[in-house]
Amino acid sequence: MSELLQAVLESKEKTDLRDFIDLLRREGSHRYLLRNDILNAFSSFCQDQEKSLDYPKTSALGRLIYYTQELILEYESLYLIVRPEIAKQESYRICDDFSVESLTRQELLDVRDRYVNHYNPEEGDVFEIDFQPFYDYSPIIKDSKNIGRGVDFLNRYMSSKLFQDPNQWLTAVYNFLSLHSYNGITLLINGRIQNQQQLSAQVKLALTFVNDLPHNKPYEDFRFDLQNMGFEPGWGNTARRIKESLEILDELIDSPDNKGLEAFLSRIPMIFKIVLVSVHGWFGQEGVLGRPDTGGQVVYVLDQARSLEKQLEEDIELAGLTSLGVKPKVLILSRLIPNNDGTRCNERLEKVHGTENGWILRVPFRENNPNVTQDWISRFEIWPYLETYAIDAEREICAELEGKPNLIIGNYSDGNLVAFLLARRLNVTQFNVAHALEKSKYLFSNLYWQDLEENYHFSIQFTADLIAMNAAQCIISSTYQEIVGRPDSVGQYESYQNFTMPDLYHVVNGIELFSPKFNVVPPGVNENIYFPYKNTEDRIPNRIEQVEELLFYKEDESQVFGKLDDPSKRPLFSMARLDRIKNLTGLVECFGRSPQLQEHCNLILIAGKLHVSETTDSEEKDEIEKMYRLIEEYNLQGKIRWLGVRLPKSDSGEVYRVIADHHGIFVQPALFEAFGLTILEAMISGLPTFGTQFGGPLEIIQDQVNGFYINPTNLEETAQKILDFVQKCDRNPELWGEISEKAMQRVYTSYTWKIHTTKLLSLARIYGFWNFTSQENREDMLRYIESLFYLIYKPRSQALLEQHQGR
Ligand code: UDP
Ligand code: LCN
């Protein structure tokens, strides 16, 4: 039993536990509380009982409650789901007489089913999904703090195994080097080197040869000499670079170590063509941001494509392949939407701005349902179209690339599923990115899936998630907590470990969190658009004026709501889509409830739309209405400006800088934010930033150092934190500048696209190498995954298709 639970039961605190349970029961004997509710209930209990202020922290009961993620009251029983440490879960049943039983995962899932009245054992057992057996024989990280650093671990583990047998190691290197080519051009070694022994000898010979050459001698000048020794292009562009590469290889052959291997692989030209998959949204470069389902994902994928192309170009140049006509190509695969609503989403190909060879490739959904497939479809509805989409996309991709890609990276549930289907068909490495999965966004989305199915179809989406995350060779996450949360909160992937979909299936082990497939690689910001407000030489005076006018003064009912009484007050600024989760209305309420904050600051919001008539999205409609209600209720006229504009990217960069010119503050009040690109954008611009403590911002910002955390569910506390800072800045004007400076530094040192792509490409090479050398047999898992696809995913999406057809 958990030590904390034992400590409570064996001490006087047992009475407190009893009283606390009584208190909970008073509000109903059949209840399901999640962590926030549990903490609130416990805090009321402590007040009722006049406990000391530090009781929640110092008592065993307080600590037990702190680690309790879920609490289920079921008549006479109480179930506690405790998470004593990251990625670990224990569940207990406490009976009326205080006897305690621990529960297996299966039993816990039954309890949850019973809670929602869907537990029917007499009708047979429910289908259990269990991925654990497939991970039993792959290497597993031991310590939870190393989760997310999979590649380092994998590299160390696999190398130590492989290096034990020199012959096996040499064979692996030889076979791997013999593998590479680009559009028919053989790379690295040719048939003159016929085995591993010859490889070793020829490397030494080639080294003696290049050693005598001037460092800067271009490769083309001695290409044929190397070719005669068995070496083809790919080792470097100059004598010096080739010498370094051969030295690393020589060292690896004689005395291998994992660092050397990593350095060697980073030089191997094995990635030229990449496909990024982002299916559902309006994927384009203009007029799409702020539409339903397009937000950070579009920004992320476009920036990633640009940065990948640039990095590949650099690598190819260094490898000495540019003169042979080798060129990288990055394709962003998205949906072609015939009814394009003024966007370019009906075009098959669109060049990515700022690239030589980066393209958005759009493939339509097959016209099996013209009334639906001609239009944009919400991400919740697109499941029936994805399988045929992948088949069609495969053809288009191979035509565009004149062959197979070297890497496929999916984005979000739908993109990852398509990435899986493509990777399986093409036998290519699959990476996943999941900016924010719905399962952790919608509370109880799995328990009540049947009630939500009509609008959300989570039964299909969560199945797709399980399929794609297990099939992927590598999962790129933006933060550690995206994988396994924090000591007090569950991570996005962790939430897939075990859950029930009542009447459909039980997930007993949905994903192995300790698998080296997880790697934290945060994104960056586009530094051409978002840069410090101080870089005046890069700013365009005309644009500054226009943005200034728009933010503070412009009167145009179609675009702006509100006129400021005193535009010189310090601006509090936020920008987001009007989703419930983004919680801009929460920020308005927080501002509304603090007259002091209103005294010091104006609130300026850029939030998509001003009129309900402009949107068909029900959540957006609700938020617009709520915003007006709050402005009225708190009488915020004259203190708030709400801009219903969709700014071109270049202007959105200037917006942050103009707010910084006014020594303003950026507030990101989301109820949950998976990563939070706007936080990076604001920080690099030099804005002191107050970011939600729920999600990624917790890792980007270091509280009180280069920004501040807020708990957006606690409006008074949030207002007070901002007010404190504002008042301190009023007293000591240098403070604003200090935080601003550190915010900029934070982004430059840890969150650039250069760091991101260097790491990503290194991962791709290392996973590629290990997949090849270990010949890891994943076929059994992939077969299991396929059966989930055909037996659960497909029939359910077929049923959804029929619903669409009936419309
Ligand atoms: N954005 C924008 N205009 C808007 C709202 C958002 O240009 O009206 C951009 C913003 O600059 C950021 C992205 O959209 O680059 C939003 O990303 P974030 O990660 O903050 O949130 P998401 O929308 O992906 O949940
Ligand atoms: C989606 C989100 O919700 C954000 O938190 C991320 O920043 C964005 O995608 C890019 O990954």
mmCIF file of N, CA, C and O in Angstrom, residues 549-564 572-579 583-585 587-588 591 602-615 619-632 636-647 655 659:
data_model
loop_
_atom_site.group_PDB
_atom_site.id
_atom_site.type_symbol
_atom_site.label_atom_id
_atom_site.label_comp_id
_atom_site.label_asym_id
_atom_site.label_seq_id
_atom_site.Cartn_x
_atom_site.Cartn_y
_atom_site.Cartn_z
ATOM 1 N N GLU A 549 -1.525 52.404 -34.531
ATOM 2 C CA GLU A 549 -2.851 52.963 -34.774
ATOM 3 C C GLU A 549 -3.924 51.882 -34.553
ATOM 4 O O GLU A 549 -4.918 52.099 -33.873
ATOM 5 N N LEU A 550 -3.646 50.714 -35.120
ATOM 6 C CA LEU A 550 -4.619 49.623 -34.997
ATOM 7 C C LEU A 550 -4.810 49.217 -33.535
ATOM 8 O O LEU A 550 -5.940 49.059 -33.060
ATOM 9 N N LEU A 551 -3.704 49.071 -32.831
ATOM 10 C CA LEU A 551 -3.806 48.569 -31.454
ATOM 11 C C LEU A 551 -4.475 49.562 -30.511
ATOM 12 O O LEU A 551 -5.253 49.176 -29.646
ATOM 13 N N PHE A 552 -4.175 50.834 -30.683
ATOM 14 C CA PHE A 552 -4.599 51.789 -29.656
ATOM 15 C C PHE A 552 -5.707 52.756 -30.078
ATOM 16 O O PHE A 552 -6.445 53.242 -29.227
ATOM 17 N N TYR A 553 -5.805 53.049 -31.372
ATOM 18 C CA TYR A 553 -6.687 54.166 -31.727
ATOM 19 C C TYR A 553 -7.760 53.874 -32.769
ATOM 20 O O TYR A 553 -8.839 54.451 -32.697
ATOM 21 N N LYS A 554 -7.458 53.036 -33.717
ATOM 22 C CA LYS A 554 -8.332 52.902 -34.884
ATOM 23 C C LYS A 554 -9.793 52.668 -34.494
ATOM 24 O O LYS A 554 -10.082 51.853 -33.609
ATOM 25 N N GLU A 555 -10.691 53.380 -35.177
ATOM 26 C CA GLU A 555 -12.113 53.141 -34.904
ATOM 27 C C GLU A 555 -12.727 52.539 -36.158
ATOM 28 O O GLU A 555 -12.754 53.169 -37.194
ATOM 29 N N ASP A 556 -13.148 51.320 -36.042
ATOM 30 C CA ASP A 556 -13.746 50.637 -37.188
ATOM 31 C C ASP A 556 -14.524 49.454 -36.628
ATOM 32 O O ASP A 556 -13.956 48.459 -36.206
ATOM 33 N N GLU A 557 -15.843 49.652 -36.625
ATOM 34 C CA GLU A 557 -16.680 48.647 -35.950
ATOM 35 C C GLU A 557 -16.526 47.250 -36.525
ATOM 36 O O GLU A 557 -16.777 46.257 -35.842
ATOM 37 N N SER A 558 -16.121 47.189 -37.788
ATOM 38 C CA SER A 558 -16.020 45.843 -38.365
ATOM 39 C C SER A 558 -14.781 45.105 -37.835
ATOM 40 O O SER A 558 -14.688 43.899 -37.885
ATOM 41 N N GLN A 559 -13.824 45.867 -37.315
ATOM 42 C CA GLN A 559 -12.560 45.247 -36.890
ATOM 43 C C GLN A 559 -12.277 45.363 -35.404
ATOM 44 O O GLN A 559 -11.589 44.526 -34.833
ATOM 45 N N VAL A 560 -12.741 46.466 -34.831
ATOM 46 C CA VAL A 560 -12.319 46.741 -33.460
ATOM 47 C C VAL A 560 -13.506 47.045 -32.562
ATOM 48 O O VAL A 560 -14.424 47.771 -32.953
ATOM 49 N N PHE A 561 -13.469 46.500 -31.374
ATOM 50 C CA PHE A 561 -14.477 46.842 -30.379
ATOM 51 C C PHE A 561 -13.770 47.598 -29.253
ATOM 52 O O PHE A 561 -12.773 47.120 -28.706
ATOM 53 N N GLY A 562 -14.270 48.760 -28.904
ATOM 54 C CA GLY A 562 -13.748 49.476 -27.732
ATOM 55 C C GLY A 562 -12.825 50.625 -28.084
ATOM 56 O O GLY A 562 -12.054 50.549 -29.043
ATOM 57 N N LYS A 563 -12.963 51.680 -27.290
ATOM 58 C CA LYS A 563 -12.117 52.876 -27.484
ATOM 59 C C LYS A 563 -11.509 53.163 -26.124
ATOM 60 O O LYS A 563 -12.210 53.192 -25.105
ATOM 61 N N LEU A 564 -10.203 53.374 -26.092
ATOM 62 C CA LEU A 564 -9.544 53.543 -24.796
ATOM 63 C C LEU A 564 -9.695 54.962 -24.255
ATOM 64 O O LEU A 564 -9.470 55.935 -24.987
ATOM 65 N N LEU A 572 -1.898 45.487 -21.264
ATOM 66 C CA LEU A 572 -1.854 44.026 -21.036
ATOM 67 C C LEU A 572 -2.347 43.447 -22.336
ATOM 68 O O LEU A 572 -3.432 43.798 -22.795
ATOM 69 N N PHE A 573 -1.568 42.530 -22.896
ATOM 70 C CA PHE A 573 -1.909 42.077 -24.241
ATOM 71 C C PHE A 573 -2.038 40.565 -24.291
ATOM 72 O O PHE A 573 -1.299 39.841 -23.623
ATOM 73 N N SER A 574 -2.989 40.091 -25.087
ATOM 74 C CA SER A 574 -3.052 38.659 -25.358
ATOM 75 C C SER A 574 -3.554 38.435 -26.779
ATOM 76 O O SER A 574 -4.284 39.268 -27.319
ATOM 77 N N MET A 575 -3.150 37.318 -27.328
ATOM 78 C CA MET A 575 -3.594 36.988 -28.690
ATOM 79 C C MET A 575 -3.830 35.491 -28.772
ATOM 80 O O MET A 575 -2.953 34.693 -28.437
ATOM 81 N N ALA A 576 -5.019 35.104 -29.189
ATOM 82 C CA ALA A 576 -5.317 33.670 -29.358
ATOM 83 C C ALA A 576 -6.612 33.526 -30.131
ATOM 84 O O ALA A 576 -7.371 34.488 -30.295
ATOM 85 N N ARG A 577 -6.834 32.300 -30.572
ATOM 86 C CA ARG A 577 -8.140 31.987 -31.148
ATOM 87 C C ARG A 577 -9.167 32.006 -30.025
ATOM 88 O O ARG A 577 -8.829 31.803 -28.864
ATOM 89 N N LEU A 578 -10.444 32.207 -30.410
ATOM 90 C CA LEU A 578 -11.461 32.266 -29.353
ATOM 91 C C LEU A 578 -11.982 30.877 -29.000
ATOM 92 O O LEU A 578 -13.172 30.605 -29.144
ATOM 93 N N ASP A 579 -11.102 30.026 -28.548
ATOM 94 C CA ASP A 579 -11.507 28.706 -28.031
ATOM 95 C C ASP A 579 -11.802 28.835 -26.554
ATOM 96 O O ASP A 579 -11.219 29.678 -25.892
ATOM 97 N N ASN A 583 -9.248 30.623 -23.203
ATOM 98 C CA ASN A 583 -9.681 31.342 -21.994
ATOM 99 C C ASN A 583 -9.418 32.845 -22.033
ATOM 100 O O ASN A 583 -9.104 33.449 -21.000
ATOM 101 N N LEU A 584 -9.571 33.450 -23.190
ATOM 102 C CA LEU A 584 -9.421 34.911 -23.212
ATOM 103 C C LEU A 584 -10.534 35.553 -22.399
ATOM 104 O O LEU A 584 -10.349 36.610 -21.791
ATOM 105 N N THR A 585 -11.675 34.888 -22.369
ATOM 106 C CA THR A 585 -12.776 35.436 -21.557
ATOM 107 C C THR A 585 -12.401 35.389 -20.074
ATOM 108 O O THR A 585 -12.781 36.266 -19.307
ATOM 109 N N LEU A 587 -9.469 35.906 -18.960
ATOM 110 C CA LEU A 587 -8.590 37.061 -18.738
ATOM 111 C C LEU A 587 -9.431 38.339 -18.606
ATOM 112 O O LEU A 587 -9.154 39.194 -17.760
ATOM 113 N N VAL A 588 -10.470 38.438 -19.426
ATOM 114 C CA VAL A 588 -11.344 39.615 -19.333
ATOM 115 C C VAL A 588 -11.998 39.654 -17.946
ATOM 116 O O VAL A 588 -12.060 40.701 -17.286
ATOM 117 N N PHE A 591 -9.468 40.697 -15.343
ATOM 118 C CA PHE A 591 -9.246 42.141 -15.454
ATOM 119 C C PHE A 591 -10.468 42.895 -14.895
ATOM 120 O O PHE A 591 -10.338 43.859 -14.142
ATOM 121 N N ASN A 602 -4.523 48.975 -19.562
ATOM 122 C CA ASN A 602 -5.594 48.672 -20.520
ATOM 123 C C ASN A 602 -5.442 47.212 -20.939
ATOM 124 O O ASN A 602 -4.332 46.675 -20.914
ATOM 125 N N LEU A 603 -6.548 46.634 -21.344
ATOM 126 C CA LEU A 603 -6.469 45.253 -21.843
ATOM 127 C C LEU A 603 -6.663 45.272 -23.363
ATOM 128 O O LEU A 603 -7.657 45.808 -23.860
ATOM 129 N N ILE A 604 -5.715 44.709 -24.075
ATOM 130 C CA ILE A 604 -5.810 44.684 -25.537
ATOM 131 C C ILE A 604 -5.761 43.237 -26.023
ATOM 132 O O ILE A 604 -4.829 42.501 -25.697
ATOM 133 N N LEU A 605 -6.786 42.859 -26.757
ATOM 134 C CA LEU A 605 -6.876 41.457 -27.187
ATOM 135 C C LEU A 605 -6.957 41.362 -28.703
ATOM 136 O O LEU A 605 -7.694 42.124 -29.335
ATOM 137 N N ILE A 606 -6.196 40.424 -29.238
ATOM 138 C CA ILE A 606 -6.417 40.079 -30.652
ATOM 139 C C ILE A 606 -7.039 38.693 -30.644
ATOM 140 O O ILE A 606 -6.405 37.722 -30.227
ATOM 141 N N ALA A 607 -8.285 38.667 -31.021
ATOM 142 C CA ALA A 607 -9.017 37.408 -30.871
ATOM 143 C C ALA A 607 -9.994 37.243 -32.015
ATOM 144 O O ALA A 607 -11.167 37.573 -31.906
ATOM 145 N N GLY A 608 -9.473 36.784 -33.083
ATOM 146 C CA GLY A 608 -10.229 36.355 -34.258
ATOM 147 C C GLY A 608 -11.414 37.185 -34.715
ATOM 148 O O GLY A 608 -11.276 37.986 -35.623
ATOM 149 N N LYS A 609 -12.537 37.008 -34.076
ATOM 150 C CA LYS A 609 -13.755 37.576 -34.662
ATOM 151 C C LYS A 609 -14.539 38.367 -33.632
ATOM 152 O O LYS A 609 -14.449 38.101 -32.426
ATOM 153 N N LEU A 610 -15.336 39.305 -34.148
ATOM 154 C CA LEU A 610 -16.115 40.140 -33.221
ATOM 155 C C LEU A 610 -17.593 39.791 -33.213
ATOM 156 O O LEU A 610 -18.317 40.162 -32.298
ATOM 157 N N HIS A 611 -18.049 39.117 -34.255
ATOM 158 C CA HIS A 611 -19.494 38.928 -34.386
ATOM 159 C C HIS A 611 -19.834 37.448 -34.536
ATOM 160 O O HIS A 611 -19.176 36.754 -35.308
ATOM 161 N N VAL A 612 -20.863 37.037 -33.834
ATOM 162 C CA VAL A 612 -21.274 35.625 -33.939
ATOM 163 C C VAL A 612 -21.607 35.231 -35.372
ATOM 164 O O VAL A 612 -21.412 34.086 -35.767
ATOM 165 N N SER A 613 -22.080 36.221 -36.132
ATOM 166 C CA SER A 613 -22.457 35.888 -37.505
ATOM 167 C C SER A 613 -21.243 35.489 -38.356
ATOM 168 O O SER A 613 -21.392 34.902 -39.420
ATOM 169 N N GLU A 614 -20.040 35.798 -37.865
ATOM 170 C CA GLU A 614 -18.849 35.506 -38.679
ATOM 171 C C GLU A 614 -18.350 34.082 -38.521
ATOM 172 O O GLU A 614 -17.367 33.698 -39.149
ATOM 173 N N THR A 615 -18.968 33.320 -37.623
ATOM 174 C CA THR A 615 -18.433 31.981 -37.393
ATOM 175 C C THR A 615 -19.520 30.914 -37.362
ATOM 176 O O THR A 615 -20.662 31.198 -37.002
ATOM 177 N N GLU A 619 -18.283 26.720 -30.326
ATOM 178 C CA GLU A 619 -17.473 27.161 -29.200
ATOM 179 C C GLU A 619 -17.084 28.636 -29.365
ATOM 180 O O GLU A 619 -17.125 29.417 -28.421
ATOM 181 N N GLU A 620 -16.746 28.983 -30.576
ATOM 182 C CA GLU A 620 -16.333 30.363 -30.853
ATOM 183 C C GLU A 620 -17.517 31.313 -30.623
ATOM 184 O O GLU A 620 -17.372 32.384 -30.027
ATOM 185 N N LYS A 621 -18.691 30.887 -31.073
ATOM 186 C CA LYS A 621 -19.905 31.702 -30.858
ATOM 187 C C LYS A 621 -20.101 31.959 -29.375
ATOM 188 O O LYS A 621 -20.344 33.090 -28.949
ATOM 189 N N ASP A 622 -20.009 30.879 -28.584
ATOM 190 C CA ASP A 622 -20.224 31.018 -27.140
ATOM 191 C C ASP A 622 -19.235 31.991 -26.529
ATOM 192 O O ASP A 622 -19.575 32.808 -25.685
ATOM 193 N N GLU A 623 -17.986 31.882 -26.974
ATOM 194 C CA GLU A 623 -16.947 32.751 -26.394
ATOM 195 C C GLU A 623 -17.194 34.216 -26.765
ATOM 196 O O GLU A 623 -16.991 35.113 -25.954
ATOM 197 N N ILE A 624 -17.617 34.441 -28.005
ATOM 198 C CA ILE A 624 -17.888 35.833 -28.421
ATOM 199 C C ILE A 624 -18.994 36.407 -27.535
ATOM 200 O O ILE A 624 -18.880 37.516 -26.990
ATOM 201 N N GLU A 625 -20.052 35.632 -27.365
ATOM 202 C CA GLU A 625 -21.169 36.131 -26.537
ATOM 203 C C GLU A 625 -20.719 36.389 -25.112
ATOM 204 O O GLU A 625 -21.073 37.389 -24.490
ATOM 205 N N LYS A 626 -19.916 35.462 -24.599
ATOM 206 C CA LYS A 626 -19.444 35.609 -23.214
ATOM 207 C C LYS A 626 -18.588 36.872 -23.059
ATOM 208 O O LYS A 626 -18.680 37.584 -22.062
ATOM 209 N N MET A 627 -17.783 37.129 -24.058
ATOM 210 C CA MET A 627 -16.898 38.296 -24.007
ATOM 211 C C MET A 627 -17.743 39.563 -23.858
ATOM 212 O O MET A 627 -17.465 40.410 -23.009
ATOM 213 N N TYR A 628 -18.770 39.699 -24.694
ATOM 214 C CA TYR A 628 -19.620 40.900 -24.601
ATOM 215 C C TYR A 628 -20.292 40.989 -23.234
ATOM 216 O O TYR A 628 -20.396 42.053 -22.635
ATOM 217 N N ARG A 629 -20.751 39.838 -22.751
ATOM 218 C CA ARG A 629 -21.439 39.825 -21.441
ATOM 219 C C ARG A 629 -20.512 40.348 -20.350
ATOM 220 O O ARG A 629 -20.895 41.165 -19.523
ATOM 221 N N LEU A 630 -19.263 39.855 -20.380
ATOM 222 C CA LEU A 630 -18.310 40.238 -19.326
ATOM 223 C C LEU A 630 -17.945 41.724 -19.410
ATOM 224 O O LEU A 630 -17.832 42.405 -18.393
ATOM 225 N N ILE A 631 -17.780 42.198 -20.637
ATOM 226 C CA ILE A 631 -17.406 43.617 -20.801
ATOM 227 C C ILE A 631 -18.517 44.490 -20.202
ATOM 228 O O ILE A 631 -18.277 45.466 -19.497
ATOM 229 N N GLU A 632 -19.728 44.056 -20.440
ATOM 230 C CA GLU A 632 -20.894 44.778 -19.921
ATOM 231 C C GLU A 632 -20.953 44.656 -18.395
ATOM 232 O O GLU A 632 -21.035 45.652 -17.673
ATOM 233 N N LEU A 636 -16.415 47.516 -18.683
ATOM 234 C CA LEU A 636 -15.012 47.678 -19.119
ATOM 235 C C LEU A 636 -14.854 48.632 -20.309
ATOM 236 O O LEU A 636 -13.746 48.786 -20.826
ATOM 237 N N GLN A 637 -15.946 49.247 -20.715
ATOM 238 C CA GLN A 637 -15.835 50.201 -21.825
ATOM 239 C C GLN A 637 -14.781 51.258 -21.496
ATOM 240 O O GLN A 637 -14.745 51.761 -20.381
ATOM 241 N N GLY A 638 -13.944 51.550 -22.465
ATOM 242 C CA GLY A 638 -12.907 52.569 -22.235
ATOM 243 C C GLY A 638 -11.607 51.980 -21.719
ATOM 244 O O GLY A 638 -10.580 52.644 -21.676
ATOM 245 N N LYS A 639 -11.677 50.704 -21.302
ATOM 246 C CA LYS A 639 -10.470 50.082 -20.733
ATOM 247 C C LYS A 639 -10.009 48.884 -21.545
ATOM 248 O O LYS A 639 -8.993 48.274 -21.248
ATOM 249 N N ILE A 640 -10.804 48.522 -22.512
ATOM 250 C CA ILE A 640 -10.477 47.315 -23.271
ATOM 251 C C ILE A 640 -10.589 47.593 -24.769
ATOM 252 O O ILE A 640 -11.428 48.396 -25.196
ATOM 253 N N ARG A 641 -9.723 46.977 -25.520
ATOM 254 C CA ARG A 641 -9.891 46.946 -26.975
ATOM 255 C C ARG A 641 -9.797 45.492 -27.425
ATOM 256 O O ARG A 641 -8.906 44.766 -27.019
ATOM 257 N N TRP A 642 -10.772 45.140 -28.245
ATOM 258 C CA TRP A 642 -10.828 43.761 -28.726
ATOM 259 C C TRP A 642 -10.762 43.833 -30.247
ATOM 260 O O TRP A 642 -11.654 44.396 -30.873
ATOM 261 N N LEU A 643 -9.686 43.314 -30.784
ATOM 262 C CA LEU A 643 -9.496 43.399 -32.226
ATOM 263 C C LEU A 643 -9.891 42.080 -32.881
ATOM 264 O O LEU A 643 -9.307 41.035 -32.575
ATOM 265 N N GLY A 644 -10.874 42.169 -33.720
ATOM 266 C CA GLY A 644 -11.330 40.958 -34.408
ATOM 267 C C GLY A 644 -10.643 40.864 -35.755
ATOM 268 O O GLY A 644 -11.298 40.894 -36.785
ATOM 269 N N VAL A 645 -9.349 40.798 -35.741
ATOM 270 C CA VAL A 645 -8.622 40.792 -37.017
ATOM 271 C C VAL A 645 -7.766 39.547 -37.139
ATOM 272 O O VAL A 645 -7.380 38.942 -36.149
ATOM 273 N N ARG A 646 -7.524 39.189 -38.358
ATOM 274 C CA ARG A 646 -6.588 38.100 -38.615
ATOM 275 C C ARG A 646 -5.389 38.748 -39.300
ATOM 276 O O ARG A 646 -5.430 39.096 -40.470
ATOM 277 N N LEU A 647 -4.370 38.966 -38.535
ATOM 278 C CA LEU A 647 -3.246 39.734 -39.066
ATOM 279 C C LEU A 647 -2.336 38.873 -39.915
ATOM 280 O O LEU A 647 -2.120 37.705 -39.602
ATOM 281 N N VAL A 655 3.157 43.559 -33.770
ATOM 282 C CA VAL A 655 2.228 43.798 -32.670
ATOM 283 C C VAL A 655 2.921 43.598 -31.319
ATOM 284 O O VAL A 655 2.854 44.447 -30.431
ATOM 285 N N ILE A 659 3.723 46.580 -28.541
ATOM 286 C CA ILE A 659 3.299 46.461 -27.135
ATOM 287 C C ILE A 659 4.534 46.602 -26.229
ATOM 288 O O ILE A 659 4.486 47.243 -25.176
#
